[in-house]
N, C-alpha and C. Protein backbone atom coordinates (compact mmCIF):
# COMPACT_ATOMS: atom_id res chain seq x y z
N MET A 1 1.11 -1.18 -0.01
CA MET A 1 0.04 -0.04 -0.06
C MET A 1 0.94 1.28 -0.05
N ASP A 2 0.57 2.16 -0.89
CA ASP A 2 1.41 3.32 -0.92
C ASP A 2 0.90 4.45 0.12
N ASN A 3 2.05 5.07 0.46
CA ASN A 3 1.88 6.45 1.31
C ASN A 3 1.09 7.15 0.75
N PHE A 4 0.18 8.09 1.77
CA PHE A 4 -0.79 9.18 1.56
C PHE A 4 -0.19 10.30 1.95
N LYS A 5 0.17 11.45 0.97
CA LYS A 5 0.76 12.53 1.61
C LYS A 5 0.11 13.82 0.69
N LEU A 6 -0.42 14.65 1.53
CA LEU A 6 -0.77 15.99 0.75
C LEU A 6 -0.16 17.17 1.57
N GLU A 7 0.44 17.92 0.93
CA GLU A 7 1.01 19.22 1.36
C GLU A 7 -0.07 20.02 1.78
N ALA A 8 -0.03 21.01 2.97
CA ALA A 8 -0.66 21.78 3.39
C ALA A 8 -1.11 23.06 2.28
N THR A 9 -2.21 23.39 2.66
CA THR A 9 -2.25 24.64 1.76
C THR A 9 -3.06 25.85 2.77
N GLU A 10 -3.36 26.84 2.44
CA GLU A 10 -3.92 27.99 3.22
C GLU A 10 -4.98 27.42 3.95
N HIS A 11 -5.65 26.40 3.20
CA HIS A 11 -7.14 26.06 3.73
C HIS A 11 -7.27 24.71 4.26
N THR A 12 -6.10 23.68 4.00
CA THR A 12 -6.28 22.33 4.24
C THR A 12 -4.84 22.17 5.02
N PRO A 13 -5.12 20.80 5.86
CA PRO A 13 -3.96 20.58 6.59
C PRO A 13 -2.89 19.38 5.76
N TYR A 14 -1.72 19.51 6.46
CA TYR A 14 -0.73 18.41 6.10
C TYR A 14 -0.97 17.13 6.40
N LEU A 15 -1.17 16.38 5.36
CA LEU A 15 -1.63 14.82 5.55
C LEU A 15 -0.38 14.00 5.25
N ASP A 16 0.11 13.17 6.18
CA ASP A 16 1.16 12.14 5.99
C ASP A 16 0.92 10.84 6.60
N PHE A 17 0.18 9.91 5.86
CA PHE A 17 0.21 8.61 6.11
C PHE A 17 0.94 7.62 5.59
N ASN A 18 1.65 7.04 6.65
CA ASN A 18 2.86 5.91 6.19
C ASN A 18 2.28 4.69 6.83
N PRO A 19 1.81 3.84 5.65
CA PRO A 19 1.24 2.62 6.24
C PRO A 19 2.36 1.55 6.52
N GLN A 20 3.71 1.72 6.32
CA GLN A 20 4.78 0.88 6.59
C GLN A 20 5.10 0.99 8.15
N SER A 21 5.12 2.49 8.53
CA SER A 21 5.19 2.63 10.04
C SER A 21 4.03 2.67 10.92
N GLY A 22 2.71 2.67 10.18
CA GLY A 22 1.76 2.85 11.00
C GLY A 22 1.21 4.27 11.67
N ILE A 23 1.93 5.05 11.42
CA ILE A 23 2.06 6.50 11.78
C ILE A 23 1.05 7.45 10.56
N LEU A 24 0.14 8.00 11.21
CA LEU A 24 -0.81 8.86 10.40
C LEU A 24 -0.67 10.30 10.97
N ASN A 25 -0.62 11.06 10.06
CA ASN A 25 -0.50 12.84 10.93
C ASN A 25 -1.61 13.77 10.10
N PHE A 26 -2.33 14.34 10.80
CA PHE A 26 -2.98 15.28 10.22
C PHE A 26 -2.41 16.65 11.00
N GLU A 27 -2.00 17.78 10.26
CA GLU A 27 -1.33 18.81 10.85
C GLU A 27 -1.79 20.10 10.13
N GLY A 28 -2.23 21.14 10.97
CA GLY A 28 -2.29 22.49 10.23
C GLY A 28 -3.72 22.96 10.44
N LYS A 29 -4.39 23.44 9.54
CA LYS A 29 -5.76 23.96 9.44
C LYS A 29 -6.51 23.20 8.69
N SER A 30 -7.95 23.15 8.67
CA SER A 30 -8.87 22.55 7.98
C SER A 30 -10.16 23.35 7.77
N TYR A 31 -10.16 24.09 6.61
CA TYR A 31 -11.46 24.69 6.39
C TYR A 31 -11.48 24.74 4.86
N PRO A 32 -11.36 23.63 4.16
CA PRO A 32 -11.31 23.50 2.67
C PRO A 32 -12.80 24.06 2.25
N GLU A 33 -12.85 24.48 0.94
CA GLU A 33 -14.17 25.03 0.39
C GLU A 33 -15.29 23.68 0.30
N ASN A 34 -14.69 22.97 0.28
CA ASN A 34 -15.60 21.54 0.24
C ASN A 34 -15.36 20.51 0.98
N SER A 35 -15.60 20.37 2.22
CA SER A 35 -14.98 19.38 3.08
C SER A 35 -15.07 18.06 2.64
N PHE A 36 -16.28 17.82 2.29
CA PHE A 36 -16.66 16.20 1.99
C PHE A 36 -15.86 16.01 0.67
N LYS A 37 -15.60 16.74 -0.21
CA LYS A 37 -14.83 16.64 -1.58
C LYS A 37 -13.50 16.34 -1.09
N PHE A 38 -12.74 17.24 -0.30
CA PHE A 38 -11.48 17.08 0.14
C PHE A 38 -11.13 15.62 0.86
N TYR A 39 -12.02 15.55 1.83
CA TYR A 39 -11.70 14.38 2.70
C TYR A 39 -12.27 12.82 2.15
N THR A 40 -12.86 12.94 1.03
CA THR A 40 -13.29 11.53 0.30
C THR A 40 -12.35 10.65 0.16
N PRO A 41 -11.18 11.29 -0.46
CA PRO A 41 -9.92 10.27 -0.71
C PRO A 41 -9.27 9.96 0.40
N VAL A 42 -9.43 10.59 1.27
CA VAL A 42 -8.73 10.43 2.68
C VAL A 42 -9.29 9.38 3.37
N ASN A 43 -10.82 9.44 3.47
CA ASN A 43 -11.47 8.23 3.83
C ASN A 43 -11.31 6.88 3.22
N GLU A 44 -11.27 7.07 1.87
CA GLU A 44 -11.15 5.94 0.85
C GLU A 44 -9.96 5.14 1.50
N TRP A 45 -8.72 5.99 1.54
CA TRP A 45 -7.47 5.38 1.84
C TRP A 45 -7.35 4.87 3.30
N LEU A 46 -8.12 5.54 4.18
CA LEU A 46 -8.19 5.10 5.60
C LEU A 46 -8.94 3.76 5.72
N LYS A 47 -9.87 3.53 4.78
CA LYS A 47 -10.81 2.17 4.83
C LYS A 47 -9.83 1.03 4.14
N ASN A 48 -9.33 1.28 3.01
CA ASN A 48 -8.40 0.43 2.64
C ASN A 48 -7.15 0.05 3.43
N TYR A 49 -6.60 1.10 4.06
CA TYR A 49 -5.56 0.78 4.89
C TYR A 49 -5.92 -0.10 6.23
N PHE A 50 -7.23 0.10 6.66
CA PHE A 50 -7.44 -0.59 7.88
C PHE A 50 -7.64 -2.24 7.64
N LYS A 51 -8.35 -2.44 5.93
CA LYS A 51 -8.45 -3.63 5.50
C LYS A 51 -7.15 -4.17 5.25
N GLU A 52 -6.27 -3.64 4.69
CA GLU A 52 -4.92 -4.20 4.16
C GLU A 52 -3.97 -4.23 5.22
N THR A 53 -4.08 -3.62 6.35
CA THR A 53 -2.63 -3.37 7.10
C THR A 53 -2.55 -4.53 7.93
N LYS A 54 -1.22 -4.93 8.06
CA LYS A 54 -0.89 -5.93 9.22
C LYS A 54 -0.12 -5.42 10.38
N ASN A 55 -0.14 -4.18 10.40
CA ASN A 55 0.61 -3.43 11.70
C ASN A 55 -0.31 -3.90 12.85
N GLN A 56 0.56 -3.89 13.95
CA GLN A 56 0.00 -4.45 15.18
C GLN A 56 -0.61 -3.48 15.72
N LYS A 57 -0.01 -1.84 15.56
CA LYS A 57 -0.72 -0.71 16.24
C LYS A 57 -0.43 0.44 14.96
N THR A 58 -1.61 1.15 15.26
CA THR A 58 -1.35 2.42 14.23
C THR A 58 -1.54 3.69 15.12
N GLN A 59 -0.74 4.52 15.15
CA GLN A 59 -0.71 5.78 15.77
C GLN A 59 -1.13 6.93 14.99
N ILE A 60 -2.11 7.87 15.56
CA ILE A 60 -2.70 8.72 14.48
C ILE A 60 -2.60 10.22 15.35
N ASN A 61 -1.89 10.97 14.84
CA ASN A 61 -1.66 12.33 15.36
C ASN A 61 -2.46 13.36 14.75
N PHE A 62 -3.40 14.17 15.67
CA PHE A 62 -3.96 15.14 15.13
C PHE A 62 -3.42 16.44 15.91
N ASN A 63 -2.79 17.27 15.11
CA ASN A 63 -2.04 18.38 15.45
C ASN A 63 -2.68 19.71 14.58
N LEU A 64 -3.90 19.75 14.99
CA LEU A 64 -4.84 21.10 14.26
C LEU A 64 -4.69 22.21 14.92
N VAL A 65 -4.80 23.23 14.19
CA VAL A 65 -4.67 24.59 14.77
C VAL A 65 -6.20 25.08 14.62
N TYR A 66 -6.88 24.70 13.48
CA TYR A 66 -8.28 25.43 13.18
C TYR A 66 -9.08 24.21 12.57
N LEU A 67 -10.21 24.41 12.96
CA LEU A 67 -11.39 23.16 12.20
C LEU A 67 -12.37 24.02 11.98
N ASN A 68 -12.92 24.10 10.75
CA ASN A 68 -14.17 24.50 10.76
C ASN A 68 -15.53 23.64 10.86
N SER A 69 -16.68 24.19 10.88
CA SER A 69 -17.89 23.10 11.21
C SER A 69 -18.07 21.99 10.30
N SER A 70 -17.61 22.44 8.81
CA SER A 70 -17.89 21.20 7.88
C SER A 70 -16.71 20.07 8.00
N SER A 71 -15.44 20.63 8.10
CA SER A 71 -14.56 19.84 8.34
C SER A 71 -14.91 19.05 9.71
N LEU A 72 -15.34 19.50 10.75
CA LEU A 72 -15.77 18.66 11.84
C LEU A 72 -16.49 17.59 11.70
N LYS A 73 -17.52 17.73 10.75
CA LYS A 73 -18.53 16.97 10.22
C LYS A 73 -17.78 15.63 9.72
N THR A 74 -16.92 15.97 8.86
CA THR A 74 -15.97 14.89 7.90
C THR A 74 -15.08 14.13 9.14
N PHE A 75 -14.56 14.93 10.03
CA PHE A 75 -13.80 14.18 11.12
C PHE A 75 -14.59 13.00 11.81
N PHE A 76 -16.07 13.47 12.05
CA PHE A 76 -16.77 12.28 12.82
C PHE A 76 -16.82 11.05 11.86
N ASP A 77 -16.83 11.11 10.73
CA ASP A 77 -17.04 10.38 9.47
C ASP A 77 -15.33 9.45 9.65
N ILE A 78 -14.39 10.05 9.65
CA ILE A 78 -13.10 9.64 9.88
C ILE A 78 -13.06 8.89 11.21
N PHE A 79 -13.60 9.28 12.17
CA PHE A 79 -13.61 8.67 13.68
C PHE A 79 -14.31 7.21 13.52
N ASP A 80 -15.40 7.44 12.90
CA ASP A 80 -16.39 6.16 12.63
C ASP A 80 -15.45 5.10 12.06
N ILE A 81 -14.56 5.45 10.97
CA ILE A 81 -13.85 4.50 10.39
C ILE A 81 -12.74 4.04 11.49
N PHE A 82 -12.38 4.63 12.24
CA PHE A 82 -11.36 4.42 13.32
C PHE A 82 -12.10 3.45 14.24
N ASP A 83 -13.27 3.78 14.57
CA ASP A 83 -14.21 2.85 15.55
C ASP A 83 -14.33 1.57 14.92
N GLU A 84 -14.66 1.74 13.79
CA GLU A 84 -14.89 0.26 13.07
C GLU A 84 -13.61 -0.55 12.94
N ALA A 85 -12.74 0.22 12.73
CA ALA A 85 -11.32 -0.67 12.66
C ALA A 85 -11.14 -1.43 14.22
N VAL A 86 -11.41 -0.51 15.07
CA VAL A 86 -11.03 -1.22 16.67
C VAL A 86 -11.97 -2.32 16.96
N LEU A 87 -13.08 -2.14 16.46
CA LEU A 87 -14.45 -3.04 16.84
C LEU A 87 -13.81 -4.35 16.03
N LYS A 88 -13.13 -4.33 14.58
CA LYS A 88 -12.58 -5.37 13.99
C LYS A 88 -11.30 -6.01 14.59
N GLY A 89 -10.66 -5.42 15.57
CA GLY A 89 -9.78 -5.87 16.31
C GLY A 89 -8.34 -5.19 16.01
N LYS A 90 -8.38 -4.05 15.20
CA LYS A 90 -7.31 -3.26 15.08
C LYS A 90 -6.91 -2.38 16.33
N GLU A 91 -5.57 -2.11 16.71
CA GLU A 91 -5.16 -1.31 17.85
C GLU A 91 -4.81 -0.08 17.40
N LEU A 92 -5.57 1.03 17.72
CA LEU A 92 -5.23 2.35 17.41
C LEU A 92 -4.85 3.23 18.85
N GLU A 93 -3.89 4.22 18.67
CA GLU A 93 -3.72 5.14 19.75
C GLU A 93 -3.83 6.55 18.75
N ILE A 94 -4.75 7.27 19.42
CA ILE A 94 -5.06 8.64 18.79
C ILE A 94 -4.42 9.63 19.81
N ASN A 95 -3.69 10.57 19.14
CA ASN A 95 -3.05 11.59 19.81
C ASN A 95 -3.81 12.85 19.55
N TRP A 96 -4.35 13.78 20.32
CA TRP A 96 -5.24 14.89 19.68
C TRP A 96 -4.28 16.16 20.56
N TYR A 97 -3.49 16.93 19.86
CA TYR A 97 -2.65 17.84 20.34
C TYR A 97 -3.60 19.25 20.26
N TYR A 98 -3.39 19.89 21.36
CA TYR A 98 -4.07 21.33 21.24
C TYR A 98 -3.10 22.37 22.15
N TYR A 99 -3.16 23.47 21.85
CA TYR A 99 -2.51 24.43 22.71
C TYR A 99 -3.30 24.86 24.00
N GLU A 100 -2.47 25.03 24.98
CA GLU A 100 -3.04 25.09 26.28
C GLU A 100 -4.00 26.38 26.34
N ASP A 101 -3.97 27.43 25.73
CA ASP A 101 -4.90 28.39 25.66
C ASP A 101 -6.05 28.11 24.31
N ASP A 102 -6.11 26.97 23.95
CA ASP A 102 -7.05 27.00 22.61
C ASP A 102 -8.01 25.87 23.21
N ASP A 103 -9.13 26.55 23.77
CA ASP A 103 -10.15 25.81 24.43
C ASP A 103 -11.18 25.09 23.43
N ILE A 104 -11.01 25.81 22.16
CA ILE A 104 -11.92 25.15 21.11
C ILE A 104 -11.34 23.68 20.90
N THR A 105 -10.24 23.81 20.52
CA THR A 105 -9.68 22.49 19.74
C THR A 105 -9.31 21.47 21.05
N GLN A 106 -9.15 21.99 22.07
CA GLN A 106 -9.28 20.97 23.27
C GLN A 106 -10.82 20.39 23.54
N GLU A 107 -11.64 21.27 23.47
CA GLU A 107 -13.23 20.90 23.59
C GLU A 107 -13.50 19.81 22.36
N VAL A 108 -13.17 20.05 21.18
CA VAL A 108 -13.43 18.99 20.23
C VAL A 108 -12.78 17.72 20.42
N GLY A 109 -11.47 17.61 20.99
CA GLY A 109 -10.96 16.55 21.47
C GLY A 109 -11.48 15.68 22.55
N GLU A 110 -12.21 16.70 23.55
CA GLU A 110 -12.94 16.08 24.48
C GLU A 110 -14.24 15.25 23.95
N ASP A 111 -14.77 16.06 22.96
CA ASP A 111 -16.06 15.76 22.49
C ASP A 111 -15.68 14.23 21.64
N PHE A 112 -14.70 14.18 20.88
CA PHE A 112 -14.35 12.90 20.14
C PHE A 112 -14.11 11.72 21.24
N LYS A 113 -13.56 12.12 22.52
CA LYS A 113 -12.99 11.24 23.38
C LYS A 113 -14.57 10.75 23.90
N GLU A 114 -15.43 11.53 24.40
CA GLU A 114 -16.59 11.23 24.87
C GLU A 114 -17.69 10.17 23.97
N ASP A 115 -17.62 10.71 22.76
CA ASP A 115 -18.39 10.16 21.65
C ASP A 115 -17.92 8.55 21.20
N PHE A 116 -16.61 8.61 21.13
CA PHE A 116 -15.84 7.44 20.56
C PHE A 116 -15.24 6.66 22.11
N GLN A 117 -15.86 6.04 22.73
CA GLN A 117 -15.43 5.73 23.91
C GLN A 117 -14.65 4.24 23.79
N THR A 118 -14.72 3.58 22.43
CA THR A 118 -14.05 2.52 22.16
C THR A 118 -12.68 2.76 21.73
N LEU A 119 -12.26 4.36 21.48
CA LEU A 119 -11.02 4.78 20.96
C LEU A 119 -10.14 5.08 22.14
N GLN A 120 -8.78 4.80 21.97
CA GLN A 120 -7.94 5.32 22.86
C GLN A 120 -7.55 6.52 22.42
N ILE A 121 -7.95 7.96 23.08
CA ILE A 121 -7.80 9.18 22.42
C ILE A 121 -6.98 9.71 23.72
N ASN A 122 -5.72 10.28 23.33
CA ASN A 122 -4.92 11.06 24.26
C ASN A 122 -5.07 12.40 24.14
N LEU A 123 -5.44 13.30 25.09
CA LEU A 123 -5.56 14.72 24.81
C LEU A 123 -4.08 15.29 25.38
N ILE A 124 -3.42 15.65 24.44
CA ILE A 124 -2.06 16.36 24.78
C ILE A 124 -2.00 17.87 24.54
N THR A 125 -1.64 18.50 25.62
CA THR A 125 -1.58 19.85 25.91
C THR A 125 -0.14 20.46 25.19
N LYS A 126 -0.10 21.13 24.25
CA LYS A 126 1.22 21.87 23.85
C LYS A 126 1.63 23.20 24.41
N LYS A 127 2.59 23.46 24.69
CA LYS A 127 2.94 24.98 25.34
C LYS A 127 3.43 25.89 24.06
N ASP A 128 3.04 27.23 24.21
CA ASP A 128 3.25 28.05 22.76
C ASP A 128 4.98 28.26 22.76
């Protein structure tokens, strides 16, 4: 399976998914003009990855500084994919990074942790 990598733009995050290492990174801002269109290939790659991977564990790092409401909706779809993978026996560790003064990003991470209790979600505070 090939790596999935997208460079960041003004409106979209940097994505670096490495199936060999089992490390998937989301970094930056997410407010694309059409979140559904932007994240559709991401969702497809993730579904295929969890079908095909032999990795014992996958580490997923969310280091986002901004997420608009339509991106948030698509992230719930992504977390559904993670949830399904765990229910099928995959081991995932999700790291949700936020700056200590960023209550909104912190609350989003807390919401994911509350809504997806089957997932191991670590909320990690960053210093400015």
